[in-house]
PDB file of C-alpha atoms in Angstrom:
ATOM      1  CA  UNK A   1     148.855  87.961 314.472  1.00 34.00           C
ATOM      2  CA  UNK A   2     147.066  84.990 314.818  1.00 35.00           C
ATOM      3  CA  UNK A   3     147.886  81.943 316.949  1.00 32.00           C
ATOM      4  CA  UNK A   4     149.088  79.920 314.078  1.00 37.00           C
ATOM      5  CA  UNK A   5     151.383  82.836 312.995  1.00 38.00           C
ATOM      6  CA  UNK A   6     152.673  83.146 316.492  1.00 37.00           C
ATOM      7  CA  UNK A   7     153.738  79.523 316.787  1.00 37.00           C
ATOM      8  CA  UNK A   8     155.930  77.256 314.405  1.00 37.00           C
ATOM      9  CA  UNK A   9     159.055  79.549 314.874  1.00 41.00           C
ATOM     10  CA  UNK A  10     157.942  82.343 312.799  1.00 44.00           C
ATOM     11  CA  UNK A  11     154.788  81.004 311.333  1.00 48.00           C
ATOM     12  CA  UNK A  12     154.151  83.837 308.785  1.00 47.00           C
ATOM     13  CA  UNK A  13     157.476  83.037 306.946  1.00 54.00           C
ATOM     14  CA  UNK A  14     156.549  79.201 306.987  1.00 67.00           C
ATOM     15  CA  UNK A  15     153.533  80.017 304.763  1.00 81.00           C
ATOM     16  CA  UNK A  16     155.422  82.492 302.561  1.00 76.00           C
ATOM     17  CA  UNK A  17     155.164  80.237 299.544  1.00 81.00           C
ATOM     18  CA  UNK A  18     151.545  80.173 299.593  1.00 86.00           C
ATOM     19  CA  UNK A  19     150.120  82.930 297.297  1.00 83.00           C
ATOM     20  CA  UNK A  20     148.212  84.948 296.699  1.00 90.00           C
ATOM     21  CA  UNK A  21     147.460  86.578 300.149  1.00 90.00           C
ATOM     22  CA  UNK A  22     143.815  85.406 300.224  1.00 91.00           C
ATOM     23  CA  UNK A  23     145.112  81.850 299.762  1.00 92.00           C
ATOM     24  CA  UNK A  24     147.671  82.046 302.586  1.00 92.00           C
ATOM     25  CA  UNK A  25     144.905  83.644 304.926  1.00 92.00           C
ATOM     26  CA  UNK A  26     142.748  80.756 304.182  1.00 94.00           C
ATOM     27  CA  UNK A  27     145.412  78.223 304.952  1.00 94.00           C
ATOM     28  CA  UNK A  28     146.453  79.726 308.207  1.00 93.00           C
ATOM     29  CA  UNK A  29     142.801  79.928 309.235  1.00 94.00           C
ATOM     30  CA  UNK A  30     142.535  76.281 308.316  1.00 95.00           C
ATOM     31  CA  UNK A  31     145.543  75.437 310.612  1.00 94.00           C
ATOM     32  CA  UNK A  32     143.874  77.113 313.420  1.00 92.00           C
ATOM     33  CA  UNK A  33     140.523  75.457 312.918  1.00 94.00           C
ATOM     34  CA  UNK A  34     141.941  71.991 312.524  1.00 94.00           C
ATOM     35  CA  UNK A  35     144.187  72.367 315.442  1.00 91.00           C
ATOM     36  CA  UNK A  36     141.263  73.564 317.696  1.00 91.00           C
ATOM     37  CA  UNK A  37     138.261  71.499 316.399  1.00 91.00           C
ATOM     38  CA  UNK A  38     139.708  68.618 314.289  1.00 92.00           C
ATOM     39  CA  UNK A  39     139.562  68.170 310.710  1.00 94.00           C
ATOM     40  CA  UNK A  40     136.110  66.458 310.545  1.00 93.00           C
ATOM     41  CA  UNK A  41     134.534  69.049 312.893  1.00 95.00           C
ATOM     42  CA  UNK A  42     135.616  71.880 310.922  1.00 94.00           C
ATOM     43  CA  UNK A  43     133.564  73.138 308.033  1.00 93.00           C
ATOM     44  CA  UNK A  44     134.543  75.388 305.053  1.00 93.00           C
ATOM     45  CA  UNK A  45     132.416  78.089 306.522  1.00 93.00           C
ATOM     46  CA  UNK A  46     134.545  77.854 309.833  1.00 94.00           C
ATOM     47  CA  UNK A  47     137.586  78.548 307.930  1.00 94.00           C
ATOM     48  CA  UNK A  48     136.342  81.210 305.609  1.00 94.00           C
ATOM     49  CA  UNK A  49     134.921  83.054 308.543  1.00 93.00           C
ATOM     50  CA  UNK A  50     138.299  82.908 310.389  1.00 93.00           C
ATOM     51  CA  UNK A  51     140.034  84.249 307.420  1.00 93.00           C
ATOM     52  CA  UNK A  52     137.282  87.252 307.108  1.00 93.00           C
ATOM     53  CA  UNK A  53     135.995  85.901 303.816  1.00 92.00           C
ATOM     54  CA  UNK A  54     133.014  84.343 302.317  1.00 89.00           C
ATOM     55  CA  UNK A  55     132.680  80.546 301.946  1.00 88.00           C
ATOM     56  CA  UNK A  56     132.264  81.017 298.244  1.00 90.00           C
ATOM     57  CA  UNK A  57     135.609  82.766 298.151  1.00 89.00           C
ATOM     58  CA  UNK A  58     137.291  79.628 299.653  1.00 92.00           C
ATOM     59  CA  UNK A  59     136.577  77.734 296.611  1.00 92.00           C
ATOM     60  CA  UNK A  60     138.327  80.044 294.436  1.00 92.00           C
ATOM     61  CA  UNK A  61     141.628  79.118 295.966  1.00 92.00           C
ATOM     62  CA  UNK A  62     140.896  75.439 297.274  1.00 93.00           C
ATOM     63  CA  UNK A  63     138.606  72.934 295.707  1.00 91.00           C
ATOM     64  CA  UNK A  64     137.911  71.032 298.842  1.00 91.00           C
ATOM     65  CA  UNK A  65     138.704  71.119 302.631  1.00 93.00           C
ATOM     66  CA  UNK A  66     140.852  68.126 302.029  1.00 94.00           C
ATOM     67  CA  UNK A  67     143.003  70.088 299.564  1.00 94.00           C
ATOM     68  CA  UNK A  68     143.710  72.528 302.329  1.00 94.00           C
ATOM     69  CA  UNK A  69     144.745  69.840 304.763  1.00 96.00           C
ATOM     70  CA  UNK A  70     146.933  68.183 302.020  1.00 95.00           C
ATOM     71  CA  UNK A  71     148.783  71.447 301.454  1.00 94.00           C
ATOM     72  CA  UNK A  72     149.162  72.129 305.059  1.00 95.00           C
ATOM     73  CA  UNK A  73     150.683  68.587 305.492  1.00 94.00           C
ATOM     74  CA  UNK A  74     152.944  68.844 302.599  1.00 94.00           C
ATOM     75  CA  UNK A  75     154.455  72.092 303.498  1.00 93.00           C
ATOM     76  CA  UNK A  76     154.764  71.053 307.140  1.00 92.00           C
ATOM     77  CA  UNK A  77     156.464  67.710 306.369  1.00 93.00           C
ATOM     78  CA  UNK A  78     158.771  69.328 303.841  1.00 93.00           C
ATOM     79  CA  UNK A  79     159.860  71.719 306.384  1.00 92.00           C
ATOM     80  CA  UNK A  80     160.338  68.926 309.065  1.00 93.00           C
ATOM     81  CA  UNK A  81     162.400  66.935 306.456  1.00 95.00           C
ATOM     82  CA  UNK A  82     164.666  70.067 305.839  1.00 94.00           C
ATOM     83  CA  UNK A  83     165.332  70.484 309.507  1.00 95.00           C
ATOM     84  CA  UNK A  84     166.398  66.829 309.778  1.00 96.00           C
ATOM     85  CA  UNK A  85     168.499  66.802 306.508  1.00 96.00           C
ATOM     86  CA  UNK A  86     170.466  69.824 307.685  1.00 95.00           C
ATOM     87  CA  UNK A  87     171.314  68.340 310.846  1.00 95.00           C
ATOM     88  CA  UNK A  88     172.196  64.969 309.323  1.00 94.00           C
ATOM     89  CA  UNK A  89     174.345  66.481 306.786  1.00 93.00           C
ATOM     90  CA  UNK A  90     176.356  68.911 308.843  1.00 93.00           C
ATOM     91  CA  UNK A  91     179.993  68.151 309.851  1.00 93.00           C
ATOM     92  CA  UNK A  92     180.620  66.534 313.143  1.00 94.00           C
ATOM     93  CA  UNK A  93     180.303  63.277 315.123  1.00 96.00           C
ATOM     94  CA  UNK A  94     177.004  61.248 315.118  1.00 96.00           C
ATOM     95  CA  UNK A  95     176.607  62.360 318.670  1.00 96.00           C
ATOM     96  CA  UNK A  96     176.754  66.072 317.543  1.00 96.00           C
ATOM     97  CA  UNK A  97     174.442  65.584 314.493  1.00 97.00           C
ATOM     98  CA  UNK A  98     171.829  63.545 316.620  1.00 97.00           C
ATOM     99  CA  UNK A  99     171.862  66.349 319.142  1.00 97.00           C
ATOM    100  CA  UNK A 100     171.310  68.901 316.517  1.00 96.00           C
ATOM    101  CA  UNK A 101     168.599  66.917 314.910  1.00 97.00           C
ATOM    102  CA  UNK A 102     166.521  66.260 317.891  1.00 97.00           C
ATOM    103  CA  UNK A 103     166.749  69.561 319.487  1.00 96.00           C
ATOM    104  CA  UNK A 104     165.984  71.385 316.047  1.00 95.00           C
ATOM    105  CA  UNK A 105     163.154  69.004 315.489  1.00 96.00           C
ATOM    106  CA  UNK A 106     161.670  69.497 318.993  1.00 97.00           C
ATOM    107  CA  UNK A 107     162.068  73.253 318.781  1.00 95.00           C
ATOM    108  CA  UNK A 108     160.019  73.132 315.584  1.00 94.00           C
ATOM    109  CA  UNK A 109     157.227  71.031 317.110  1.00 94.00           C
ATOM    110  CA  UNK A 110     157.159  73.124 320.483  1.00 94.00           C
ATOM    111  CA  UNK A 111     157.359  76.555 318.621  1.00 91.00           C
ATOM    112  CA  UNK A 112     155.054  75.475 315.990  1.00 90.00           C
ATOM    113  CA  UNK A 113     152.646  73.450 318.047  1.00 90.00           C
ATOM    114  CA  UNK A 114     149.415  74.656 316.209  1.00 90.00           C
ATOM    115  CA  UNK A 115     150.782  73.665 312.963  1.00 91.00           C
ATOM    116  CA  UNK A 116     152.592  70.590 314.063  1.00 92.00           C
ATOM    117  CA  UNK A 117     149.476  69.180 315.690  1.00 91.00           C
ATOM    118  CA  UNK A 118     147.533  69.308 312.326  1.00 93.00           C
ATOM    119  CA  UNK A 119     150.581  68.012 310.223  1.00 92.00           C
ATOM    120  CA  UNK A 120     151.306  65.187 312.542  1.00 91.00           C
ATOM    121  CA  UNK A 121     147.856  64.127 313.868  1.00 92.00           C
ATOM    122  CA  UNK A 122     145.564  64.536 310.942  1.00 92.00           C
ATOM    123  CA  UNK A 123     147.114  62.151 308.548  1.00 91.00           C
ATOM    124  CA  UNK A 124     144.234  59.555 308.590  1.00 92.00           C
ATOM    125  CA  UNK A 125     141.919  62.497 307.330  1.00 93.00           C
ATOM    126  CA  UNK A 126     143.644  62.593 304.049  1.00 94.00           C
ATOM    127  CA  UNK A 127     142.423  60.578 301.009  1.00 93.00           C
ATOM    128  CA  UNK A 128     144.704  57.483 299.823  1.00 95.00           C
ATOM    129  CA  UNK A 129     146.718  59.485 297.297  1.00 95.00           C
ATOM    130  CA  UNK A 130     147.455  62.356 299.433  1.00 95.00           C
ATOM    131  CA  UNK A 131     148.184  60.206 302.402  1.00 95.00           C
ATOM    132  CA  UNK A 132     150.702  58.069 300.383  1.00 96.00           C
ATOM    133  CA  UNK A 133     152.484  61.274 299.424  1.00 96.00           C
ATOM    134  CA  UNK A 134     152.615  62.468 303.052  1.00 95.00           C
ATOM    135  CA  UNK A 135     153.733  58.965 304.351  1.00 95.00           C
ATOM    136  CA  UNK A 136     156.685  59.027 301.839  1.00 96.00           C
ATOM    137  CA  UNK A 137     157.888  62.185 303.283  1.00 95.00           C
ATOM    138  CA  UNK A 138     157.476  60.892 306.796  1.00 95.00           C
ATOM    139  CA  UNK A 139     159.684  57.792 305.803  1.00 96.00           C
ATOM    140  CA  UNK A 140     162.202  60.191 304.549  1.00 96.00           C
ATOM    141  CA  UNK A 141     162.278  61.951 307.938  1.00 96.00           C
ATOM    142  CA  UNK A 142     162.750  58.552 309.679  1.00 96.00           C
ATOM    143  CA  UNK A 143     165.606  57.779 307.410  1.00 97.00           C
ATOM    144  CA  UNK A 144     167.477  60.852 308.316  1.00 97.00           C
ATOM    145  CA  UNK A 145     167.346  59.913 312.181  1.00 97.00           C
ATOM    146  CA  UNK A 146     168.108  56.250 311.387  1.00 97.00           C
ATOM    147  CA  UNK A 147     171.001  57.173 309.397  1.00 97.00           C
ATOM    148  CA  UNK A 148     172.528  59.305 312.049  1.00 97.00           C
ATOM    149  CA  UNK A 149     172.048  56.388 314.582  1.00 97.00           C
ATOM    150  CA  UNK A 150     173.486  53.846 312.214  1.00 97.00           C
ATOM    151  CA  UNK A 151     176.431  55.972 311.821  1.00 96.00           C
ATOM    152  CA  UNK A 152     176.850  56.304 315.605  1.00 96.00           C
ATOM    153  CA  UNK A 153     176.678  52.480 315.997  1.00 96.00           C
ATOM    154  CA  UNK A 154     179.300  52.035 313.105  1.00 95.00           C
ATOM    155  CA  UNK A 155     181.757  54.539 314.825  1.00 94.00           C
ATOM    156  CA  UNK A 156     181.218  53.076 318.313  1.00 95.00           C
ATOM    157  CA  UNK A 157     179.625  56.084 319.668  1.00 96.00           C
ATOM    158  CA  UNK A 158     176.166  54.520 320.169  1.00 96.00           C
ATOM    159  CA  UNK A 159     175.092  51.197 321.770  1.00 95.00           C
ATOM    160  CA  UNK A 160     171.862  50.310 320.023  1.00 96.00           C
ATOM    161  CA  UNK A 161     170.451  46.799 319.658  1.00 94.00           C
ATOM    162  CA  UNK A 162     167.496  47.676 317.575  1.00 96.00           C
ATOM    163  CA  UNK A 163     168.054  50.722 315.212  1.00 97.00           C
ATOM    164  CA  UNK A 164     164.639  50.714 313.746  1.00 96.00           C
ATOM    165  CA  UNK A 165     162.857  50.515 316.990  1.00 97.00           C
ATOM    166  CA  UNK A 166     165.072  53.135 318.305  1.00 97.00           C
ATOM    167  CA  UNK A 167     164.368  55.486 315.428  1.00 97.00           C
ATOM    168  CA  UNK A 168     160.608  54.951 315.999  1.00 97.00           C
ATOM    169  CA  UNK A 169     161.223  55.978 319.944  1.00 96.00           C
ATOM    170  CA  UNK A 170     163.222  59.046 319.005  1.00 97.00           C
ATOM    171  CA  UNK A 171     160.622  60.363 316.492  1.00 97.00           C
ATOM    172  CA  UNK A 172     157.840  59.652 318.867  1.00 96.00           C
ATOM    173  CA  UNK A 173     159.260  61.489 321.488  1.00 96.00           C
ATOM    174  CA  UNK A 174     159.998  64.613 319.165  1.00 96.00           C
ATOM    175  CA  UNK A 175     156.510  64.490 317.652  1.00 95.00           C
ATOM    176  CA  UNK A 176     154.554  64.185 320.831  1.00 94.00           C
ATOM    177  CA  UNK A 177     155.923  67.528 321.900  1.00 95.00           C
ATOM    178  CA  UNK A 178     153.272  69.192 319.623  1.00 93.00           C
ATOM    179  CA  UNK A 179     150.488  67.412 321.617  1.00 91.00           C
ATOM    180  CA  UNK A 180     151.469  68.713 325.116  1.00 93.00           C
ATOM    181  CA  UNK A 181     153.694  71.814 324.702  1.00 94.00           C
ATOM    182  CA  UNK A 182     152.254  74.962 326.297  1.00 90.00           C
ATOM    183  CA  UNK A 183     153.719  78.332 325.754  1.00 86.00           C
ATOM    184  CA  UNK A 184     152.594  79.242 329.301  1.00 87.00           C
ATOM    185  CA  UNK A 185     154.359  76.218 330.703  1.00 88.00           C
ATOM    186  CA  UNK A 186     157.548  75.958 332.596  1.00 91.00           C
ATOM    187  CA  UNK A 187     159.783  75.329 329.667  1.00 93.00           C
ATOM    188  CA  UNK A 188     160.622  77.250 326.443  1.00 94.00           C
ATOM    189  CA  UNK A 189     161.062  75.395 322.945  1.00 95.00           C
ATOM    190  CA  UNK A 190     164.868  75.705 323.358  1.00 95.00           C
ATOM    191  CA  UNK A 191     164.783  74.087 326.850  1.00 96.00           C
ATOM    192  CA  UNK A 192     162.491  71.272 325.609  1.00 96.00           C
ATOM    193  CA  UNK A 193     164.813  70.706 322.599  1.00 96.00           C
ATOM    194  CA  UNK A 194     167.741  70.414 324.815  1.00 96.00           C
ATOM    195  CA  UNK A 195     166.165  68.247 327.428  1.00 96.00           C
ATOM    196  CA  UNK A 196     164.891  65.761 324.734  1.00 97.00           C
ATOM    197  CA  UNK A 197     168.240  65.820 322.796  1.00 97.00           C
ATOM    198  CA  UNK A 198     169.900  64.633 326.162  1.00 96.00           C
ATOM    199  CA  UNK A 199     167.164  62.063 326.610  1.00 96.00           C
ATOM    200  CA  UNK A 200     168.013  60.605 323.284  1.00 97.00           C
ATOM    201  CA  UNK A 201     171.632  60.462 323.742  1.00 97.00           C
ATOM    202  CA  UNK A 202     170.778  58.467 326.842  1.00 95.00           C
ATOM    203  CA  UNK A 203     168.508  56.266 324.773  1.00 95.00           C
ATOM    204  CA  UNK A 204     171.175  55.369 322.275  1.00 96.00           C
ATOM    205  CA  UNK A 205     173.926  54.920 324.847  1.00 94.00           C
ATOM    206  CA  UNK A 206     176.136  57.887 323.602  1.00 91.00           C
ATOM    207  CA  UNK A 207     179.594  57.493 324.832  1.00 79.00           C
ATOM    208  CA  UNK A 208     181.099  60.673 323.247  1.00 64.00           C
TER     209      UNK A 208
END
């Protein structure tokens, strides 16, 4: 199993929608290469070599290197949005929903740090149309967190002066986990998720 498959909380299943097998192997190889070398320093030959294929075989499944990055970004952001939507729509208080949203979102970024680094930090490598699509997904992710915070303010659970600014701070805290998390470090993804959820509740002045 590759590094990218071992992270992201079950990476193999995360790419299950990518078919055929050769296309999935190339995508996973691209995740690893982009995370290790950066998008611009990675060549299609690098990606094909990691997948055990010839450079010509890559173009059967992906017209360009950017198409690979776009698909990785779209799948990753869709998964992130799903995680937040599930938490935001569950029954419970705003405090419970925000705790669930942050801990789940952080676990995804820690457990899937290889994928998450590419998904979150290579946005500017995309062309205008692809970038606009991914930005729309990001805005939806922001809206889920912002909605929970607004609910908490309305219910009196949270004491927040600037909901939009606080949403940005919460999202930044969660996303940055992908940059620094180390599987050989002192914390597990679950522990980091619990820690950041507690920090966020303090940030919003949770009273319940």
